[in-house]
Coordinates of C-alpha atoms in Angstrom, one line a residue:
M1 CA 33.9 8.0 6.8
K2 CA 37.5 7.2 6.0
E3 CA 38.3 4.8 3.2
D4 CA 40.1 2.3 5.5
N5 CA 37.0 2.3 7.9
I6 CA 34.8 1.6 4.9
I7 CA 36.9 -1.4 3.9
K8 CA 37.0 -2.7 7.5
C9 CA 33.3 -2.2 7.8
L10 CA 32.7 -4.2 4.6
R11 CA 35.0 -7.0 5.8
F12 CA 33.2 -7.0 9.1
S13 CA 29.8 -7.3 7.5
D14 CA 31.0 -10.1 5.2
D15 CA 32.4 -12.1 8.2
F16 CA 29.3 -11.4 10.3
Y17 CA 26.9 -12.6 7.5
R18 CA 29.1 -15.6 6.8
K19 CA 28.8 -16.7 10.5
Y20 CA 25.1 -15.9 10.5
T21 CA 24.5 -18.2 7.5
E22 CA 26.6 -20.9 9.0
L23 CA 24.6 -20.9 12.3
K24 CA 21.3 -20.6 10.4
Q25 CA 22.0 -23.9 8.6
Q26 CA 22.6 -25.6 12.0
L27 CA 19.2 -24.7 13.4
P28 CA 16.9 -27.6 14.4
Y29 CA 14.3 -28.8 11.8
H30 CA 11.3 -26.4 11.7
I31 CA 8.4 -26.1 9.3
N32 CA 5.9 -23.3 8.9
V33 CA 3.5 -23.5 6.0
I34 CA 3.6 -19.7 5.5
D35 CA 7.4 -19.8 5.3
E36 CA 7.1 -22.3 2.4
L37 CA 4.6 -20.2 0.5
H38 CA 7.0 -17.2 0.3
I39 CA 4.2 -14.7 0.8
D40 CA 4.2 -11.0 -0.3
E41 CA 2.7 -7.9 1.2
N42 CA -0.8 -8.6 -0.2
A43 CA -0.8 -12.0 1.6
H44 CA 0.0 -10.3 4.9
S45 CA -2.9 -7.9 4.2
R46 CA -5.2 -10.8 3.4
I47 CA -4.3 -12.6 6.7
L48 CA -4.9 -9.4 8.8
C49 CA -8.1 -8.7 6.9
K50 CA -9.4 -12.2 7.6
L51 CA -8.6 -11.8 11.3
L52 CA -10.3 -8.4 11.6
Q53 CA -13.4 -9.7 9.9
C54 CA -13.8 -12.3 12.6
K55 CA -17.1 -11.8 14.6
N56 CA -18.3 -13.3 17.8
P57 CA -21.0 -15.8 16.8
V58 CA -23.2 -14.8 19.8
S59 CA -22.7 -11.0 20.3
G60 CA -21.8 -10.2 16.6
E61 CA -19.0 -8.0 17.9
Y62 CA -15.7 -7.7 15.9
E63 CA -13.6 -8.6 18.8
I64 CA -10.2 -8.8 17.0
L65 CA -10.8 -5.5 15.3
Q66 CA -11.8 -3.8 18.6
S67 CA -8.7 -5.3 20.2
L68 CA -6.5 -3.8 17.5
L69 CA -8.2 -0.4 18.0
D70 CA -7.6 -0.6 21.7
Y71 CA -4.0 -1.4 21.1
I72 CA -3.7 1.6 18.6
R73 CA -5.3 3.9 21.1
K74 CA -2.6 3.0 23.7
R75 CA 0.2 3.5 21.1
A76 CA -1.1 6.7 19.5
K77 CA 0.4 10.0 20.6
D78 CA -3.0 11.8 20.4
K79 CA -6.2 11.0 22.2
T80 CA -8.1 11.6 18.9
F81 CA -8.0 7.9 18.2
E82 CA -10.3 7.3 21.2
R83 CA -13.1 8.9 19.1
I84 CA -13.1 6.1 16.5
E85 CA -16.4 4.1 16.7
L86 CA -16.9 1.0 14.5
I87 CA -20.2 -0.8 14.9
N88 CA -21.0 -2.3 11.5
P89 CA -17.7 -1.9 9.6
I90 CA -16.9 -3.0 6.1
I91 CA -13.4 -4.4 6.1
T92 CA -11.8 -4.9 2.7
Q93 CA -8.3 -5.8 1.3
E94 CA -6.9 -4.2 -1.9
K95 CA -10.1 -2.5 -2.7
A96 CA -9.3 0.8 -4.5
R97 CA -5.6 -0.3 -4.1
I98 CA -5.9 0.3 -0.3
D99 CA -4.2 -2.6 1.6
L100 CA -6.7 -2.6 4.4
W101 CA -9.8 -0.3 4.4
I102 CA -12.1 -0.2 7.4
R103 CA -15.3 1.9 6.9
D104 CA -18.4 2.3 8.9
Q105 CA -21.1 4.2 7.1
K106 CA -23.3 4.2 10.2
T107 CA -20.8 5.9 12.5
G108 CA -19.0 7.8 9.7
Y109 CA -15.5 6.6 10.7
A110 CA -12.9 5.1 8.4
V111 CA -9.4 3.7 8.9
I112 CA -6.8 3.4 6.2
V113 CA -4.1 0.8 6.9
E114 CA -1.0 0.9 4.6
N115 CA 1.1 -2.3 4.8
K116 CA 4.8 -1.9 4.3
V117 CA 6.0 -5.2 5.9
Y118 CA 8.8 -5.5 3.3
N119 CA 9.6 -1.7 3.2
A120 CA 8.2 -1.1 -0.3
Q121 CA 8.8 2.4 -1.4
D122 CA 5.8 4.8 -1.2
Q123 CA 4.2 5.5 -4.5
E124 CA 3.6 9.0 -5.7
E125 CA 1.3 10.7 -3.1
Q126 CA 0.1 7.3 -2.1
L127 CA -1.5 8.2 1.3
S128 CA -2.9 11.4 -0.2
R129 CA -4.7 9.4 -2.9
Y130 CA -6.1 6.9 -0.4
I131 CA -7.4 9.8 1.9
Q132 CA -9.0 11.5 -1.1
R133 CA -10.6 8.2 -2.2
T134 CA -12.0 7.7 1.3
K135 CA -13.4 11.3 1.2
D136 CA -15.0 10.5 -2.2
D137 CA -16.6 7.5 -0.5
G138 CA -18.5 10.0 1.7
F139 CA -16.3 10.2 4.8
S140 CA -15.4 13.6 6.2
S141 CA -11.6 14.3 6.6
E142 CA -11.8 14.6 10.4
H143 CA -13.3 11.1 10.6
I144 CA -10.6 9.4 8.6
Y145 CA -7.5 7.8 10.3
V146 CA -4.3 6.5 8.9
V147 CA -2.3 3.5 10.2
Y148 CA 1.1 3.1 8.6
L149 CA 2.1 -0.5 9.2
S150 CA 5.8 -0.6 8.7
R151 CA 8.3 -3.4 9.1
T152 CA 10.4 -2.0 12.0
G153 CA 9.1 1.6 12.5
E154 CA 9.9 3.3 9.2
E155 CA 8.0 6.5 8.4
P156 CA 6.2 7.2 5.1
D157 CA 7.9 9.5 2.5
E158 CA 7.0 13.1 2.9
Q159 CA 5.6 13.2 -0.7
S160 CA 3.2 10.4 0.1
W161 CA 1.0 12.7 2.2
G162 CA 0.6 15.3 -0.6
E163 CA -1.3 18.2 1.0
Y164 CA -2.6 16.1 3.9
K165 CA 0.4 15.7 6.3
E166 CA -0.4 18.6 8.6
D167 CA -4.1 17.8 8.7
F168 CA -3.5 14.1 9.8
E169 CA -0.8 14.7 12.4
T170 CA -3.3 13.8 15.2
R171 CA -5.0 11.0 13.2
Y172 CA -1.9 9.0 12.1
V173 CA -0.1 6.3 13.9
N174 CA 3.0 4.2 12.9
L175 CA 2.9 0.6 13.9
S176 CA 5.5 -2.0 13.1
F177 CA 5.1 -5.7 12.5
R178 CA 8.1 -6.5 14.7
D179 CA 7.3 -4.4 17.7
D180 CA 3.5 -4.0 17.5
I181 CA 1.6 -6.6 15.4
L182 CA 3.6 -9.5 16.8
E183 CA 3.2 -8.3 20.4
W184 CA -0.5 -7.6 19.9
L185 CA -1.1 -11.1 18.4
K186 CA 0.8 -12.9 21.2
M187 CA -0.3 -10.8 24.2
N188 CA -3.8 -9.7 23.2
I189 CA -5.2 -12.1 20.7
L190 CA -3.9 -15.6 21.4
P191 CA -4.8 -15.7 25.1
E192 CA -8.4 -14.7 24.2
I193 CA -9.2 -17.2 21.5
R194 CA -11.7 -19.8 22.6
Q195 CA -10.3 -23.3 22.5
K196 CA -13.2 -24.5 20.4
D197 CA -12.1 -22.0 17.6
T198 CA -9.5 -24.5 16.6
Y199 CA -8.8 -23.1 13.1
L200 CA -8.5 -19.5 14.2
L201 CA -6.2 -20.6 17.1
H202 CA -3.9 -22.6 14.8
A203 CA -4.0 -19.9 12.1
V204 CA -2.8 -17.2 14.6
K205 CA -0.2 -19.4 16.1
E206 CA 1.2 -20.2 12.6
Y207 CA 1.2 -16.5 11.7
V208 CA 2.9 -15.5 15.0
D209 CA 5.6 -18.2 14.4
Y210 CA 6.1 -16.9 10.8
L211 CA 6.6 -13.4 12.0
E212 CA 9.0 -14.5 14.7
G213 CA 10.9 -16.3 11.9
E214 CA 11.0 -13.1 9.8
F215 CA 12.8 -11.3 12.7
D216 CA 14.9 -14.3 13.8
I217 CA 13.3 -14.4 17.3
R218 CA 11.8 -17.9 17.3
D219 CA 12.8 -20.0 20.4
I220 CA 15.0 -22.2 18.2
N221 CA 16.9 -19.0 17.3
K222 CA 17.8 -18.2 20.9
K223 CA 21.1 -20.1 20.9
M224 CA 22.0 -18.8 17.4
N225 CA 21.3 -15.2 18.5
K226 CA 23.3 -15.7 21.7
D227 CA 26.2 -17.0 19.6
M228 CA 26.0 -14.2 17.1
N229 CA 26.0 -11.6 20.0
E230 CA 29.1 -13.3 21.4
N231 CA 30.7 -13.4 18.0
L232 CA 29.9 -9.7 17.5
K233 CA 31.4 -8.7 20.9
N234 CA 34.5 -10.8 20.2
A235 CA 35.0 -9.2 16.8
L236 CA 34.7 -5.7 18.4
G237 CA 37.1 -6.6 21.3
I238 CA 34.4 -6.6 23.9
G239 CA 35.5 -9.2 26.5
H240 CA 34.0 -10.4 29.8
D241 CA 36.2 -7.8 31.7
T242 CA 34.8 -4.9 29.6
D243 CA 32.6 -2.7 31.6
N244 CA 29.1 -2.0 30.3
Q245 CA 29.6 1.7 29.6
T246 CA 32.7 1.0 27.4
A247 CA 30.8 -1.9 25.6
L248 CA 28.0 0.5 24.9
E249 CA 30.3 3.1 23.5
I250 CA 32.0 0.5 21.2
L251 CA 28.7 -0.9 19.9
T252 CA 27.3 2.6 19.4
R253 CA 30.4 3.6 17.4
K254 CA 30.2 0.5 15.3
R255 CA 26.5 1.0 14.6
D256 CA 27.3 4.6 13.5
E257 CA 30.0 3.3 11.1
V258 CA 27.5 0.7 9.7
N259 CA 24.9 3.4 9.2
S260 CA 27.6 5.5 7.4
L261 CA 28.4 2.5 5.2
I262 CA 24.7 2.2 4.4
N263 CA 24.6 5.8 3.3
Y264 CA 27.6 5.2 1.0
I265 CA 25.9 2.1 -0.4
D266 CA 22.7 4.0 -1.0
S267 CA 24.7 6.8 -2.8
T268 CA 26.4 4.2 -5.0
I269 CA 23.1 2.6 -5.8
N270 CA 21.7 6.0 -7.0
E271 CA 24.9 6.5 -9.0
V272 CA 24.4 3.1 -10.7
K273 CA 20.7 3.9 -11.4
D274 CA 21.8 7.1 -13.0
N275 CA 24.2 5.2 -15.2
I276 CA 21.3 2.8 -16.1
D277 CA 19.2 5.8 -17.1
K278 CA 22.0 7.3 -19.2
N279 CA 22.5 4.0 -21.0
Y280 CA 18.8 3.7 -21.6
V281 CA 18.6 7.2 -23.0
D282 CA 21.5 6.5 -25.3
R283 CA 19.9 3.3 -26.6
W284 CA 16.6 5.1 -27.0
K285 CA 18.2 7.7 -29.3
K286 CA 20.1 5.1 -31.4
S287 CA 17.1 2.7 -31.7
D288 CA 14.8 5.1 -33.6
A289 CA 12.2 4.3 -31.0
E290 CA 10.1 7.4 -31.6
K291 CA 9.4 6.6 -35.3
I292 CA 8.6 3.0 -34.3
I293 CA 6.1 4.2 -31.7
E294 CA 4.4 6.6 -34.2
N295 CA 4.1 3.8 -36.7
A296 CA 2.6 1.5 -34.1
A297 CA 0.1 4.2 -33.0
Q298 CA -1.0 4.9 -36.5
T299 CA -1.5 1.1 -37.2
I300 CA -3.6 0.7 -34.0
A301 CA -5.7 3.8 -34.7
S302 CA -6.4 2.6 -38.3
D303 CA -7.4 -0.9 -37.1
L304 CA -9.7 0.5 -34.4
N305 CA -11.1 3.5 -36.3
L306 CA -9.6 6.1 -33.9
Q307 CA -7.6 9.3 -34.3
T308 CA -4.1 9.4 -32.7
E309 CA -1.2 11.6 -31.9
V310 CA 2.0 10.9 -30.0
H311 CA 3.8 13.3 -27.7
F312 CA 7.4 12.8 -26.4
G313 CA 9.0 14.6 -23.5
D314 CA 12.3 12.7 -23.4
A315 CA 13.4 9.1 -23.3
T316 CA 11.6 8.6 -20.0
Y317 CA 8.2 10.1 -20.8
M318 CA 5.7 9.8 -23.7
Y319 CA 2.0 9.5 -24.2
I320 CA 0.0 8.2 -27.1
A321 CA -3.5 9.7 -27.4
F322 CA -6.3 7.8 -29.2
R323 CA -9.4 9.9 -29.7
K324 CA -13.0 8.7 -30.0
G325 CA -15.7 11.3 -29.9
D326 CA -14.9 13.8 -27.1
W327 CA -12.8 11.2 -25.1
E328 CA -9.1 10.7 -25.3
L329 CA -7.8 7.3 -24.4
S330 CA -4.2 8.2 -23.5
I331 CA -1.7 5.5 -22.9
V332 CA 1.1 7.2 -20.9
F333 CA 4.5 5.7 -20.4
E334 CA 6.5 7.5 -17.7
K335 CA 9.6 6.3 -15.9
Y336 CA 8.9 6.6 -12.2
H337 CA 11.6 6.6 -9.6
T338 CA 11.3 2.9 -9.2
H339 CA 11.8 2.3 -12.9
K340 CA 8.2 1.5 -13.5
F341 CA 6.1 2.4 -16.6
F342 CA 2.4 2.9 -16.2
V343 CA -0.7 3.5 -18.2
Y344 CA -3.4 6.1 -17.9
I345 CA -6.7 6.4 -19.6
G346 CA -7.9 10.0 -19.6
L347 CA -10.0 12.9 -20.8
P348 CA -8.4 15.8 -22.9
G349 CA -8.1 19.3 -21.6
E350 CA -9.5 18.7 -18.2
K351 CA -7.6 20.0 -15.2
Y352 CA -9.9 18.1 -12.8
V353 CA -12.0 15.2 -13.8
D354 CA -15.8 15.7 -13.1
Q355 CA -18.0 13.2 -11.3
H356 CA -19.7 12.1 -14.5
Y357 CA -16.3 11.0 -15.8
V358 CA -15.4 9.3 -12.5
D359 CA -18.7 7.3 -12.6
L360 CA -18.1 6.2 -16.2
K361 CA -14.5 5.2 -15.4
S362 CA -15.6 3.1 -12.4
F363 CA -18.2 1.4 -14.6
I364 CA -15.9 0.7 -17.5
F365 CA -13.1 -0.7 -15.4
N366 CA -15.2 -2.2 -12.7
C367 CA -13.3 -0.5 -10.0
H368 CA -13.3 2.8 -8.1
N369 CA -9.8 4.2 -8.7
A370 CA -10.6 7.2 -10.9
R371 CA -8.9 10.3 -9.6
R372 CA -10.7 13.6 -9.8
N373 CA -7.6 15.5 -8.8
H374 CA -5.4 14.2 -11.6
P375 CA -5.7 15.3 -15.3
F376 CA -5.6 11.8 -16.5
G377 CA -8.1 10.6 -13.8
W378 CA -6.9 7.1 -13.7
E379 CA -4.5 5.0 -11.5
W380 CA -1.6 3.4 -13.4
I381 CA -1.3 -0.1 -14.6
Y382 CA 2.2 -1.5 -14.5
Y383 CA 3.7 -2.3 -17.8
N384 CA 7.0 -3.8 -16.6
D385 CA 9.7 -3.3 -14.1
K386 CA 12.6 -2.0 -16.3
P387 CA 12.9 0.7 -19.0
E388 CA 15.1 -1.7 -21.0
E389 CA 12.1 -4.1 -21.2
L390 CA 9.9 -1.4 -22.6
L391 CA 12.6 -0.4 -25.1
R392 CA 13.0 -4.0 -26.2
D393 CA 9.3 -4.4 -26.8
I394 CA 9.2 -1.1 -28.7
I395 CA 12.0 -2.3 -31.0
N396 CA 10.2 -5.6 -31.4
M397 CA 7.0 -3.5 -32.1
D398 CA 4.6 -6.4 -32.1
S399 CA 4.8 -6.8 -28.3
F400 CA 4.4 -3.1 -27.7
K401 CA 1.6 -2.8 -30.2
N402 CA -0.3 -5.8 -28.9
F403 CA -0.1 -4.5 -25.3
I404 CA -1.7 -1.2 -26.2
M405 CA -4.2 -2.9 -28.5
K406 CA -5.3 -5.3 -25.7
Y407 CA -6.3 -2.4 -23.4
L408 CA -7.9 -0.3 -26.1
K409 CA -10.0 -3.2 -27.4
G410 CA -11.2 -4.0 -23.9
I411 CA -12.1 -0.4 -23.1
L412 CA -13.9 0.1 -26.5
A413 CA -15.8 -3.2 -26.2
K414 CA -17.1 -2.2 -22.7
I415 CA -18.2 1.2 -24.0
K416 CA -20.0 -0.3 -27.0
E417 CA -21.5 -3.1 -25.0
N418 CA -23.1 -0.7 -22.5
N419 CA -24.0 2.1 -25.0
I420 CA -21.9 4.6 -23.1
N421 CA -22.0 8.2 -24.5
L422 CA -18.5 9.6 -24.7
S423 CA -19.6 13.1 -25.5

């Protein structure tokens, strides 16, 4: 993309967004409770979970869940989805970190729904871990299905599948909130809600309105959208006398230019991130952080009667091992591609964690996220969003030390309280 085209494209986007903001402010008064709550992905999952849990008071059937399954069967490329049978499902939200988890022990079928309404980046082998967790729960691989619920049709990262991508080609479907969930709610759910189910009716109407607002397709947006389309065509020199084929060619060319611009912006973002990483590494070296960490670890180990050792990879990776008996409580800080640091609690020298360890982990942490196929065996806990914040806390020492002490004390107290044998 030529430099002058980039500049023109940037100016075009600035003018377009300025007009969009101006027209948006002129829209008629409209209030939606969900709008005002500024909900996140988890809230969308909670709403969908509540809807899917709805049962017919007479027949006991999960009518909304069955309706969604019927919709998925029509959208899926493979007939395999027709095999799914859910009679007495357990429907959970955020259990084992899975956004929506539908399991029926009686029929042996399970559906994993991953919610990416705001295009959050896939975590490391995210779908793979959820599939493995479902298998650990007693479901055979061929009876597990994956629904990737994207914003507008985005596909999961290749790495998210781990070793399972090929195995799940016929048991995977991509649905979008804009083109699928919204249509399903409006066309399949709203018309079927009984009038006496007042709260359900109003809740679905409110959610539909919210989603339409997310994608600027409310009725009150129609005039604005028409004006924006006219503004776009005028800016591109598409007049009333321009034939449709020519207009299509102009719009397609401009779309390609915008996509090229997005690629340049993404490339520049990566460059800036690299600069942030370099600055972080430079500051790490100058701050004497490694000595501070070693001193903090030794202080903690002494206070809690543990043995400790610290291992450093580089300025983006380290782990602090605290040993008690045959267990190693390893606090691992690793810069992930989204600039997150996370914490593992693990067992030393184990390539794969055995079931005894998984059971103890689940008991200690009151959850079921232990990973048998990971040497640390434990899902991460976010420390904070930016490497700079971790470095700041390390230099401060007390903040860093108190964070680690908090987790270790909680773990050790649970072990002692329940007389758990760590050997």
